[in-house]
Amino acid sequence: KAGVTQTPRYLIKTRGQQVTLSCSPISGHRSVSWYQQTPGQGLQFLFEYFSETQRNKGNFPGRFSGRQFSNSRSEMNVSTLELGDSALYLCASSRQQNEKLFFGSGTQLSVL
Amino acid sequence: QKEVEQNSGPLSVPEGAIASLNCTYSDRGSQSFFWYRQYSGKSPELIMSIYSNGDKEDGRFTAQLNKASQYVSLLIRDSQPSDSATYLCAVNIDTDKLIFGTGTRLQVFP
């Protein structure tokens, strides 16, 4: 069974640009969560989608958005990038909410 | 107060010893608790899940939960250098958000 797939693996952008990250969950998993990981803050919850609906959102500005498609694949978008957005963005999937999460390898975003 | 708190470490233990990792959480309604291991440069991987008060054992790992004290711990018996990693505690908050602590870095020296 394929694991959680995130693309791209690495991304370099400049301030003010926007970026879209993609996540394909494990087959049969309907919940997709996104996290931002930085050395100082650890894993910060961004949002969680279940059956194409955003069920939960963390404390991030509106520049961070996401969506989930009918096949459970998810994308997250960050607009007007700031230097502080440089981080590892991790996607995780689970069969249902509140179940164990399986993580992808992440997208390492660098904002210059 | 942070929702999920862990000591950042590093926790250094000799090979063969028991490593004890601790985590406290703020939401009394939390029902699901997880321990993840993250090696440097890798993504977190699930080690244990626990839902009821008491102990749950899986090989060299034992998770302990005390909901009254809002405390969850992970014991690693016969620690090996390959156990050296950051251990993340995760707790469901507001019933449906999984929130992670900042992690405890464990170092097992030969």
Tab-separated table of C-alpha atoms in Angstrom:
chain	number	residue	atom	x	y	z
A	1	LYS	CA	0.000	0.000	0.000
A	2	ALA	CA	1.455	3.356	-1.010
A	3	GLY	CA	2.086	5.834	1.765
A	4	VAL	CA	1.270	9.523	1.891
A	5	THR	CA	2.809	11.298	-1.082
A	6	GLN	CA	3.734	14.957	-1.012
A	7	THR	CA	4.964	17.024	-3.918
A	8	PRO	CA	7.187	18.804	-4.494
A	9	ARG	CA	9.870	17.682	-2.053
A	10	TYR	CA	11.726	20.993	-2.129
A	11	LEU	CA	10.618	24.460	-3.153
A	12	ILE	CA	12.384	27.817	-3.281
A	13	LYS	CA	10.306	30.958	-3.601
A	14	THR	CA	10.784	34.675	-3.062
A	15	ARG	CA	8.835	36.968	-0.810
A	16	GLY	CA	5.452	37.970	-2.153
A	17	GLN	CA	5.032	34.916	-4.351
A	18	GLN	CA	2.451	32.235	-3.755
A	19	VAL	CA	2.903	28.486	-3.551
A	20	THR	CA	0.730	25.379	-3.824
A	21	LEU	CA	1.670	22.111	-2.162
A	22	SER	CA	0.076	18.789	-2.956
A	23	CYS	CA	-0.719	15.738	-0.846
A	24	SER	CA	-2.080	12.340	-1.836
A	25	PRO	CA	-3.274	10.352	1.193
A	26	ILE	CA	-3.098	6.636	1.734
A	27	SER	CA	-5.795	4.857	-0.246
A	28	GLY	CA	-8.986	4.695	1.806
A	29	HIS	CA	-8.007	7.539	4.110
A	30	ARG	CA	-10.521	10.364	4.110
A	31	SER	CA	-8.941	12.763	6.598
A	32	VAL	CA	-5.982	14.926	5.611
A	33	SER	CA	-4.177	17.223	8.032
A	34	TRP	CA	-1.481	19.770	7.347
A	35	TYR	CA	1.250	20.838	9.738
A	36	GLN	CA	4.055	23.371	9.616
A	37	GLN	CA	7.286	22.325	11.284
A	38	THR	CA	10.044	24.749	12.245
A	39	PRO	CA	12.981	24.202	14.614
A	40	GLY	CA	11.694	26.725	17.106
A	41	GLN	CA	7.967	26.006	17.098
A	42	GLY	CA	7.785	22.305	16.393
A	43	LEU	CA	4.750	20.899	14.612
A	44	GLN	CA	2.036	23.532	14.275
A	45	PHE	CA	-1.445	22.488	13.190
A	46	LEU	CA	-2.637	24.264	10.039
A	47	PHE	CA	-5.929	22.624	9.101
A	48	GLU	CA	-7.713	19.344	8.662
A	49	TYR	CA	-10.005	18.209	5.877
A	50	PHE	CA	-12.488	15.379	5.881
A	51	SER	CA	-14.682	14.496	2.923
A	52	GLU	CA	-13.812	17.747	1.135
A	53	THR	CA	-14.763	19.898	4.147
A	54	GLN	CA	-12.397	21.842	6.343
A	55	ARG	CA	-13.204	20.532	9.807
A	56	ASN	CA	-10.563	22.330	11.826
A	57	LYS	CA	-8.200	25.231	11.462
A	58	GLY	CA	-5.149	26.265	13.442
A	59	ASN	CA	-4.000	29.760	14.316
A	60	PHE	CA	-2.516	30.774	11.005
A	61	PRO	CA	-3.327	33.884	8.945
A	62	GLY	CA	-5.730	33.778	6.025
A	63	ARG	CA	-2.776	33.597	3.619
A	64	PHE	CA	-2.756	29.889	4.397
A	65	SER	CA	-5.589	28.007	2.756
A	66	GLY	CA	-6.333	24.541	1.562
A	67	ARG	CA	-8.821	22.286	-0.083
A	68	GLN	CA	-9.618	18.636	-0.517
A	69	PHE	CA	-10.876	16.956	-3.641
A	70	SER	CA	-13.395	14.163	-4.032
A	71	ASN	CA	-10.574	11.598	-4.294
A	72	SER	CA	-9.270	12.826	-0.879
A	73	ARG	CA	-6.194	14.421	-2.398
A	74	SER	CA	-5.457	17.766	-0.800
A	75	GLU	CA	-3.647	20.968	-1.657
A	76	MET	CA	-2.549	23.816	0.504
A	77	ASN	CA	-1.796	27.284	-0.749
A	78	VAL	CA	0.216	30.072	0.797
A	79	SER	CA	-0.150	33.510	-0.751
A	80	THR	CA	2.085	36.550	-0.360
A	81	LEU	CA	4.942	34.521	1.038
A	82	GLU	CA	6.969	35.880	3.928
A	83	LEU	CA	10.450	34.908	5.086
A	84	GLY	CA	8.913	33.356	8.190
A	85	ASP	CA	6.960	30.896	6.066
A	86	SER	CA	10.168	28.959	5.450
A	87	ALA	CA	9.482	25.587	7.006
A	88	LEU	CA	8.821	21.920	6.435
A	89	TYR	CA	5.175	21.412	5.535
A	90	LEU	CA	3.897	17.995	6.467
A	91	CYS	CA	0.738	16.339	5.318
A	92	ALA	CA	-0.750	13.431	7.227
A	93	SER	CA	-3.708	11.197	6.537
A	94	SER	CA	-5.943	8.992	8.621
A	95	ARG	CA	-8.933	6.789	7.937
A	96	GLN	CA	-11.193	8.824	10.198
A	97	GLN	CA	-10.771	11.853	12.432
A	98	ASN	CA	-8.924	11.360	15.705
A	99	GLU	CA	-7.228	8.248	14.450
A	100	LYS	CA	-3.490	7.770	14.124
A	101	LEU	CA	-1.863	9.918	11.495
A	102	PHE	CA	0.494	8.721	8.805
A	103	PHE	CA	2.846	11.390	7.562
A	104	GLY	CA	4.282	12.127	4.161
A	105	SER	CA	7.918	13.075	3.650
A	106	GLY	CA	7.033	16.752	3.616
A	107	THR	CA	7.739	19.722	1.393
A	108	GLN	CA	10.689	21.855	2.443
A	109	LEU	CA	9.817	25.438	1.544
A	110	SER	CA	12.471	28.129	1.518
A	111	VAL	CA	11.419	31.740	1.080
A	112	LEU	CA	14.208	34.101	0.026
B	1	GLN	CA	-0.292	27.477	28.977
B	2	LYS	CA	0.619	25.384	25.954
B	3	GLU	CA	-1.883	22.728	24.989
B	4	VAL	CA	0.680	19.922	24.925
B	5	GLU	CA	3.939	20.279	26.825
B	6	GLN	CA	7.120	18.257	26.718
B	7	ASN	CA	10.598	18.798	28.057
B	8	SER	CA	12.776	19.576	25.042
B	9	GLY	CA	15.774	17.676	26.413
B	10	PRO	CA	18.148	16.352	25.396
B	11	LEU	CA	17.542	13.330	27.552
B	12	SER	CA	20.733	11.293	27.599
B	13	VAL	CA	20.665	7.649	28.688
B	14	PRO	CA	23.225	4.849	28.380
B	15	GLU	CA	22.577	1.907	26.110
B	16	GLY	CA	20.454	-0.710	27.853
B	17	ALA	CA	18.834	1.737	30.259
B	18	ILE	CA	15.185	2.775	30.477
B	19	ALA	CA	14.322	6.109	28.880
B	20	SER	CA	11.311	7.890	30.327
B	21	LEU	CA	9.609	10.582	28.259
B	22	ASN	CA	6.822	12.715	29.663
B	23	CYS	CA	4.019	14.845	28.318
B	24	THR	CA	1.255	16.928	29.908
B	25	TYR	CA	-1.824	18.312	28.204
B	26	SER	CA	-4.386	20.975	28.963
B	27	ASP	CA	-7.714	19.673	27.604
B	28	ARG	CA	-9.493	17.447	30.148
B	29	GLY	CA	-11.759	16.181	27.375
B	30	SER	CA	-8.907	14.678	25.362
B	31	GLN	CA	-9.500	11.050	24.436
B	32	SER	CA	-6.722	10.071	22.038
B	33	PHE	CA	-3.015	10.103	22.756
B	34	PHE	CA	-0.127	9.222	20.497
B	35	TRP	CA	3.638	8.989	20.575
B	36	TYR	CA	5.604	9.630	17.398
B	37	ARG	CA	9.313	9.253	16.733
B	38	GLN	CA	11.101	11.588	14.349
B	39	TYR	CA	14.633	11.009	13.158
B	40	SER	CA	16.575	14.026	11.975
B	41	GLY	CA	15.548	14.944	8.443
B	42	LYS	CA	12.660	12.493	8.420
B	43	SER	CA	8.930	12.758	9.001
B	44	PRO	CA	7.258	11.578	12.221
B	45	GLU	CA	6.295	7.918	12.488
B	46	LEU	CA	3.768	6.498	14.921
B	47	ILE	CA	5.091	4.387	17.797
B	48	MET	CA	2.137	4.006	20.148
B	49	SER	CA	-1.431	5.063	20.635
B	50	ILE	CA	-3.308	4.926	23.942
B	51	TYR	CA	-6.894	5.761	24.764
B	52	SER	CA	-7.564	4.398	28.279
B	53	ASN	CA	-5.984	5.048	31.654
B	54	GLY	CA	-3.178	2.679	32.535
B	55	ASP	CA	-0.318	1.072	30.674
B	56	LYS	CA	-0.063	-0.243	27.139
B	57	GLU	CA	2.946	-2.281	26.128
B	58	ASP	CA	4.330	-2.947	22.657
B	59	GLY	CA	7.715	-4.615	22.574
B	60	ARG	CA	10.252	-2.386	24.278
B	61	PHE	CA	7.781	0.507	24.437
B	62	THR	CA	5.222	1.187	27.163
B	63	ALA	CA	2.798	4.096	27.044
B	64	GLN	CA	1.216	5.232	30.304
B	65	LEU	CA	-1.860	7.428	30.580
B	66	ASN	CA	-3.275	9.209	33.612
B	67	LYS	CA	-6.246	11.333	32.596
B	68	ALA	CA	-6.848	12.644	36.106
B	69	SER	CA	-3.366	14.146	36.132
B	70	GLN	CA	-3.490	14.968	32.407
B	71	TYR	CA	-0.243	13.142	31.929
B	72	VAL	CA	1.008	10.668	29.352
B	73	SER	CA	4.423	9.060	29.252
B	74	LEU	CA	6.498	6.737	27.109
B	75	LEU	CA	8.999	4.277	28.525
B	76	ILE	CA	11.638	2.730	26.302
B	77	ARG	CA	13.268	-0.333	27.825
B	78	ASP	CA	16.718	-1.598	26.833
B	79	SER	CA	17.408	1.666	24.984
B	80	GLN	CA	19.529	1.350	21.858
B	81	PRO	CA	21.559	3.997	20.006
B	82	SER	CA	19.068	3.565	17.149
B	83	ASP	CA	16.389	4.957	19.502
B	84	SER	CA	18.155	8.330	19.408
B	85	ALA	CA	15.555	10.642	17.909
B	86	THR	CA	12.990	13.276	18.852
B	87	TYR	CA	9.857	11.883	20.457
B	88	LEU	CA	6.637	13.788	19.877
B	89	CYS	CA	3.577	13.542	22.053
B	90	ALA	CA	0.270	14.217	20.276
B	91	VAL	CA	-3.111	14.765	21.905
B	92	ASN	CA	-6.517	15.446	20.419
B	93	ILE	CA	-7.686	18.877	21.570
B	94	ASP	CA	-11.263	20.188	21.343
B	95	THR	CA	-12.140	16.557	20.473
B	96	ASP	CA	-10.947	16.733	16.920
B	97	LYS	CA	-7.619	18.559	16.464
B	98	LEU	CA	-4.438	16.560	16.930
B	99	ILE	CA	-1.922	18.836	18.596
B	100	PHE	CA	1.739	17.988	19.000
B	101	GLY	CA	4.183	18.898	21.699
B	102	THR	CA	7.517	20.354	20.656
B	103	GLY	CA	9.204	17.029	21.274
B	104	THR	CA	11.891	15.592	23.524
B	105	ARG	CA	15.260	14.796	21.998
B	106	LEU	CA	16.575	11.452	23.221
B	107	GLN	CA	20.235	10.529	23.001
B	108	VAL	CA	21.286	6.952	23.747
B	109	PHE	CA	25.034	6.605	24.117
B	110	PRO	CA	26.966	3.316	23.842
